[in-house]
C-alpha atoms as a printed R data frame, in Angstrom:
    type eleno elety resid chain resno       x       y       z
1   ATOM     1    CA   LEU     A     1 -14.619   7.685 -20.821
2   ATOM     2    CA   GLY     A     2 -13.841   3.942 -20.207
3   ATOM     3    CA   ALA     A     3 -11.727   1.666 -19.116
4   ATOM     4    CA   THR     A     4  -9.699  -1.164 -19.988
5   ATOM     5    CA   VAL     A     5  -7.964  -3.673 -16.933
6   ATOM     6    CA   VAL     A     6  -5.337  -5.070 -18.028
7   ATOM     7    CA   LEU     A     7  -4.563  -8.645 -16.016
8   ATOM     8    CA   TYR     A     8  -0.892 -10.075 -16.762
9   ATOM     9    CA   ASP     A     9  -0.845 -13.788 -15.212
10  ATOM    10    CA   GLY     A    10   2.144 -15.374 -15.310
11  ATOM    11    CA   ALA     A    11   5.935 -14.011 -13.308
12  ATOM    12    CA   PRO     A    12   6.697 -10.260 -13.356
13  ATOM    13    CA   ALA     A    13  10.137 -10.774 -14.185
14  ATOM    14    CA   THR     A    14  12.218 -13.950 -15.600
15  ATOM    15    CA   THR     A    15  16.017 -15.140 -16.129
16  ATOM    16    CA   GLU     A    16  14.795 -14.684 -20.228
17  ATOM    17    CA   ASP     A    17  13.315 -11.222 -19.685
18  ATOM    18    CA   PRO     A    18  13.419  -9.733 -16.341
19  ATOM    19    CA   LEU     A    19  11.842  -6.760 -17.360
20  ATOM    20    CA   ALA     A    20   8.377  -8.915 -19.178
21  ATOM    21    CA   LEU     A    21   6.171  -7.006 -16.963
22  ATOM    22    CA   LEU     A    22   6.921  -3.404 -17.431
23  ATOM    23    CA   ARG     A    23   6.535  -4.616 -21.055
24  ATOM    24    CA   VAL     A    24   3.348  -4.910 -21.107
25  ATOM    25    CA   VAL     A    25   2.846  -1.297 -19.420
26  ATOM    26    CA   ALA     A    26   4.756  -0.078 -21.911
27  ATOM    27    CA   THR     A    27   3.413  -1.629 -24.890
28  ATOM    28    CA   LEU     A    28  -0.227  -1.299 -23.663
29  ATOM    29    CA   ASN     A    29  -0.054   2.084 -22.396
30  ATOM    30    CA   VAL     A    30  -1.252   1.339 -18.925
31  ATOM    31    CA   THR     A    31  -2.465   4.560 -16.577
32  ATOM    32    CA   HIS     A    32  -2.293   3.338 -13.106
33  ATOM    33    CA   PHE     A    33   0.570  -0.271 -12.362
34  ATOM    34    CA   GLY     A    34  -0.786  -1.976  -9.395
35  ATOM    35    CA   THR     A    35   2.532  -3.501  -8.493
36  ATOM    36    CA   SER     A    36   4.327  -4.783  -4.784
37  ATOM    37    CA   PRO     A    37   7.714  -2.947  -3.009
38  ATOM    38    CA   ALA     A    38   9.281  -6.100  -3.315
39  ATOM    39    CA   TYR     A    39   8.903  -5.925  -7.624
40  ATOM    40    CA   ILE     A    40   9.943  -2.066  -7.505
41  ATOM    41    CA   GLN     A    41  12.986  -3.413  -5.479
42  ATOM    42    CA   SER     A    42  13.967  -5.786  -7.554
43  ATOM    43    CA   LEU     A    43  13.730  -3.034 -10.832
44  ATOM    44    CA   SER     A    44  17.194  -1.436  -8.426
45  ATOM    45    CA   GLN     A    45  19.307  -4.555 -10.527
46  ATOM    46    CA   VAL     A    46  17.781  -3.517 -13.429
47  ATOM    47    CA   SER     A    47  21.134  -2.365 -15.896
48  ATOM    48    CA   GLU     A    48  19.424   1.253 -17.985
49  ATOM    49    CA   SER     A    49  19.928  -0.772 -21.033
50  ATOM    50    CA   GLU     A    50  17.989  -3.217 -20.063
51  ATOM    51    CA   LEU     A    51  15.119  -0.974 -20.109
52  ATOM    52    CA   CYS     A    52  15.597  -0.274 -23.412
53  ATOM    53    CA   ASP     A    53  13.625  -1.974 -26.356
54  ATOM    54    CA   SER     A    54  14.833  -3.823 -28.570
55  ATOM    55    CA   GLY     A    55  15.601  -0.367 -31.133
56  ATOM    56    CA   GLY     A    56  18.196   0.702 -27.954
57  ATOM    57    CA   GLN     A    57  15.429   3.249 -27.197
58  ATOM    58    CA   LEU     A    58  14.460   3.976 -23.349
59  ATOM    59    CA   MET     A    59  11.489   2.480 -21.623
60  ATOM    60    CA   ILE     A    60   9.084   5.146 -21.299
61  ATOM    61    CA   PHE     A    61   5.070   5.202 -20.139
62  ATOM    62    CA   PRO     A    62   3.946   8.906 -20.888
63  ATOM    63    CA   LYS     A    63   0.386   7.467 -20.222
64  ATOM    64    CA   LEU     A    64   1.271   5.954 -16.306
65  ATOM    65    CA   GLU     A    65   0.037   8.173 -13.595
66  ATOM    66    CA   ALA     A    66   0.216   6.173 -10.905
67  ATOM    67    CA   LEU     A    67   2.179   3.208  -9.061
68  ATOM    68    CA   LEU     A    68  -0.337   1.824  -6.943
69  ATOM    69    CA   VAL     A    69   1.555  -0.238  -4.687
70  ATOM    70    CA   THR     A    70   1.055  -2.368  -2.009
71  ATOM    71    CA   GLY     A    71   1.352  -5.288  -0.015
72  ATOM    72    CA   SER     A    72   5.069  -4.451   2.358
73  ATOM    73    CA   VAL     A    73   6.068  -1.480   3.673
74  ATOM    74    CA   SER     A    74   7.344   1.313   1.134
75  ATOM    75    CA   SER     A    75  10.726   2.660   2.045
76  ATOM    76    CA   LYS     A    76  12.469   5.619   0.749
77  ATOM    77    CA   PRO     A    77  14.544   3.559  -1.857
78  ATOM    78    CA   HIS     A    78  11.883   2.287  -2.873
79  ATOM    79    CA   PHE     A    79  10.252   6.085  -4.058
80  ATOM    80    CA   GLU     A    80  13.236   6.565  -5.292
81  ATOM    81    CA   ILE     A    81  13.924   2.900  -7.658
82  ATOM    82    CA   ALA     A    82  10.199   4.517  -9.176
83  ATOM    83    CA   ARG     A    83  11.372   7.079  -9.646
84  ATOM    84    CA   GLU     A    84  14.681   6.839 -12.051
85  ATOM    85    CA   VAL     A    85  12.667   3.713 -13.895
86  ATOM    86    CA   PHE     A    86   9.182   5.266 -14.703
87  ATOM    87    CA   GLY     A    87   9.639   9.526 -14.302
88  ATOM    88    CA   LYS     A    88   9.012  11.944 -11.694
89  ATOM    89    CA   HIS     A    89   5.538  12.483 -13.473
90  ATOM    90    CA   VAL     A    90   4.174   9.444 -12.201
91  ATOM    91    CA   LYS     A    91   2.722   9.247  -8.395
92  ATOM    92    CA   TYR     A    92   3.525   6.422  -6.092
93  ATOM    93    CA   GLN     A    93   0.761   5.965  -3.988
94  ATOM    94    CA   SER     A    94   1.254   3.794  -1.076
95  ATOM    95    CA   MET     A    95  -1.457   2.001   0.280
96  ATOM    96    CA   SER     A    96  -2.546  -0.413   3.204
97  ATOM    97    CA   GLY     A    97  -5.302  -2.494   3.939
98  ATOM    98    CA   GLY     A    98  -6.045  -6.228   4.367
99  ATOM    99    CA   THR     A    99  -8.307  -9.135   3.102
100 ATOM   100    CA   ASP     A   100  -9.674  -9.247   6.293
101 ATOM   101    CA   VAL     A   101 -11.657  -5.987   5.628
102 ATOM   102    CA   ASN     A   102 -11.948  -6.065   2.287
103 ATOM   103    CA   GLY     A   103 -10.215  -2.979   1.545
104 ATOM   104    CA   CYS     A   104  -7.407  -0.168   2.356
105 ATOM   105    CA   PHE     A   105  -6.938   1.488   5.613
106 ATOM   106    CA   ALA     A   106  -4.494   4.277   4.085
107 ATOM   107    CA   LEU     A   107  -3.976   4.971   0.102
108 ATOM   108    CA   GLY     A   108  -2.905   7.406  -2.534
109 ATOM   109    CA   SER     A   109  -4.859  10.421  -3.576
110 ATOM   110    CA   SER     A   110  -3.970  12.399  -7.241
111 ATOM   111    CA   VAL     A   111  -4.517  16.074  -5.499
112 ATOM   112    CA   LEU     A   112  -2.474  15.247  -2.059
113 ATOM   113    CA   PRO     A   113   1.672  15.898  -2.222
114 ATOM   114    CA   VAL     A   114   3.573  12.693  -1.724
115 ATOM   115    CA   CYS     A   115   6.627  12.225   0.578
116 ATOM   116    CA   ASP     A   116   8.955   9.001   0.139
117 ATOM   117    CA   GLY     A   117   8.256   6.843   2.657
118 ATOM   118    CA   GLU     A   118   4.494   7.921   4.124
119 ATOM   119    CA   LEU     A   119   1.409   7.051   3.502
120 ATOM   120    CA   GLN     A   120  -0.760   9.550   1.726
121 ATOM   121    CA   THR     A   121  -4.339   9.468   4.126
122 ATOM   122    CA   ARG     A   122  -6.900   7.445   5.173
123 ATOM   123    CA   ALA     A   123  -9.462   5.867   3.133
124 ATOM   124    CA   LEU     A   124 -12.700   7.194   3.861
125 ATOM   125    CA   GLY     A   125 -14.255   6.436   6.712
126 ATOM   126    CA   MET     A   126 -11.276   4.584   9.020
127 ATOM   127    CA   ASP     A   127 -10.383   5.720  11.764
128 ATOM   128    CA   VAL     A   128  -6.656   5.235  11.855
129 ATOM   129    CA   ARG     A   129  -3.812   6.268  13.799
130 ATOM   130    CA   ILE     A   130  -0.854   5.996  14.221
131 ATOM   131    CA   PHE     A   131   0.046   3.904  17.900
132 ATOM   132    CA   PRO     A   132   3.717   2.673  19.715
133 ATOM   133    CA   SER     A   133   4.681  -0.060  18.587
134 ATOM   134    CA   ASP     A   134   4.743  -3.544  20.781
135 ATOM   135    CA   ASP     A   135   8.046  -3.735  22.377
136 ATOM   136    CA   ASP     A   136   6.536  -0.177  23.434
137 ATOM   137    CA   SER     A   137   3.785  -0.918  26.894
138 ATOM   138    CA   SER     A   138   3.574   2.887  27.648
139 ATOM   139    CA   TRP     A   139   0.494   3.177  24.788
140 ATOM   140    CA   TYR     A   140  -1.788   1.328  26.817
141 ATOM   141    CA   VAL     A   141  -4.918   3.808  27.859
142 ATOM   142    CA   PRO     A   142  -7.762   2.231  29.789
143 ATOM   143    CA   PRO     A   143 -10.398   0.737  28.255
144 ATOM   144    CA   GLY     A   144 -13.105   3.813  27.163
145 ATOM   145    CA   GLN     A   145 -10.677   6.468  27.278
146 ATOM   146    CA   PRO     A   146  -9.331   8.521  24.526
147 ATOM   147    CA   ARG     A   147  -6.055   7.421  22.886
148 ATOM   148    CA   ASN     A   148  -3.571   9.919  21.030
149 ATOM   149    CA   SER     A   149  -2.599   9.305  17.690
150 ATOM   150    CA   LEU     A   150   1.543   9.075  16.695
151 ATOM   151    CA   VAL     A   151   3.064  12.003  15.005
152 ATOM   152    CA   GLY     A   152   5.987  11.506  12.682
153 ATOM   153    CA   GLN     A   153   7.112   8.923  14.035
154 ATOM   154    CA   GLN     A   154   7.165   4.913  13.441
155 ATOM   155    CA   GLY     A   155   4.399   2.848  15.015
156 ATOM   156    CA   GLU     A   156   1.698   0.201  14.229
157 ATOM   157    CA   LEU     A   157  -1.241   1.208  12.365
158 ATOM   158    CA   VAL     A   158  -4.441   0.478  14.261
159 ATOM   159    CA   CYS     A   159  -7.619   0.932  12.529
160 ATOM   160    CA   CYS     A   160  -9.913   2.471  15.874
161 ATOM   161    CA   SER     A   161 -13.591   1.507  15.029
162 ATOM   162    CA   SER     A   162 -15.532  -0.008  12.788
163 ATOM   163    CA   ALA     A   163 -15.197   0.778   9.303
164 ATOM   164    CA   PRO     A   164 -18.097   0.555   6.337
165 ATOM   165    CA   CYS     A   165 -16.241  -2.574   4.359
166 ATOM   166    CA   MET     A   166 -15.803  -5.257   7.667
167 ATOM   167    CA   PRO     A   167 -18.102  -7.795   8.525
168 ATOM   168    CA   LEU     A   168 -21.018  -6.695  10.921
169 ATOM   169    CA   ARG     A   169 -20.265  -9.956  12.794
170 ATOM   170    CA   PHE     A   170 -18.234 -13.423  13.142
171 ATOM   171    CA   LEU     A   171 -20.809 -16.201  12.456
172 ATOM   172    CA   HIS     A   172 -21.788 -18.859  15.664
173 ATOM   173    CA   ASP     A   173 -21.231 -14.970  17.703
174 ATOM   174    CA   PRO     A   174 -24.393 -14.369  19.639
175 ATOM   175    CA   THR     A   175 -22.750 -12.358  21.923
176 ATOM   176    CA   HIS     A   176 -20.094 -10.656  19.857
177 ATOM   177    CA   GLU     A   177 -17.221 -11.465  22.048
178 ATOM   178    CA   SER     A   178 -14.858 -13.127  19.617
179 ATOM   179    CA   PHE     A   179 -15.788 -10.133  17.106
180 ATOM   180    CA   ARG     A   180 -14.948  -7.612  19.735
181 ATOM   181    CA   ARG     A   181 -11.349  -9.228  21.160
182 ATOM   182    CA   ALA     A   182 -10.178  -9.552  17.075
183 ATOM   183    CA   TYR     A   183 -10.646  -6.182  15.738
184 ATOM   184    CA   PHE     A   184 -10.919  -4.371  18.980
185 ATOM   185    CA   GLU     A   185  -9.224  -5.856  22.033
186 ATOM   186    CA   ARG     A   186  -5.898  -4.796  21.963
187 ATOM   187    CA   PHE     A   187  -6.098  -0.635  20.343
188 ATOM   188    CA   GLY     A   188 -10.250  -0.566  20.167
């Protein structure tokens, strides 16, 4: 076993080479490629001839197993573009997380099916639920009462309990009031 981490420093696409980053992925036989929905969207503007190498061969990604996509919401067209460019064998794993919790709320899984436009599963240890959006005040439930998660509807992704990767407290907050207010006042 073993692994090699490939770090790319520079613009993923330039006017001279709109596929600079993809050439690195193909040439180095990258197996897991971390990117953003914006980059995936930019690939929809690339012609099929641009996806060819200097010998006219279509760029292929036989070793690529998964796209790890985060940074903004992935919609159904992102999944479709990825299949066209990378192939149907590559799993699109949309992730959601945050620097404030130093981790992921939801992420991909190599053993679960991929549904276009959806997150695959909650991360281990995360009490993640979906609540109605800001413009819907019907979500409000008094503190201490159970809240039911929306199913099959769009809404706010909310982590309702402390998680292993979250800070234990804030500095200069002896009563933990600022901590509770920051993380749990609205939905927790």
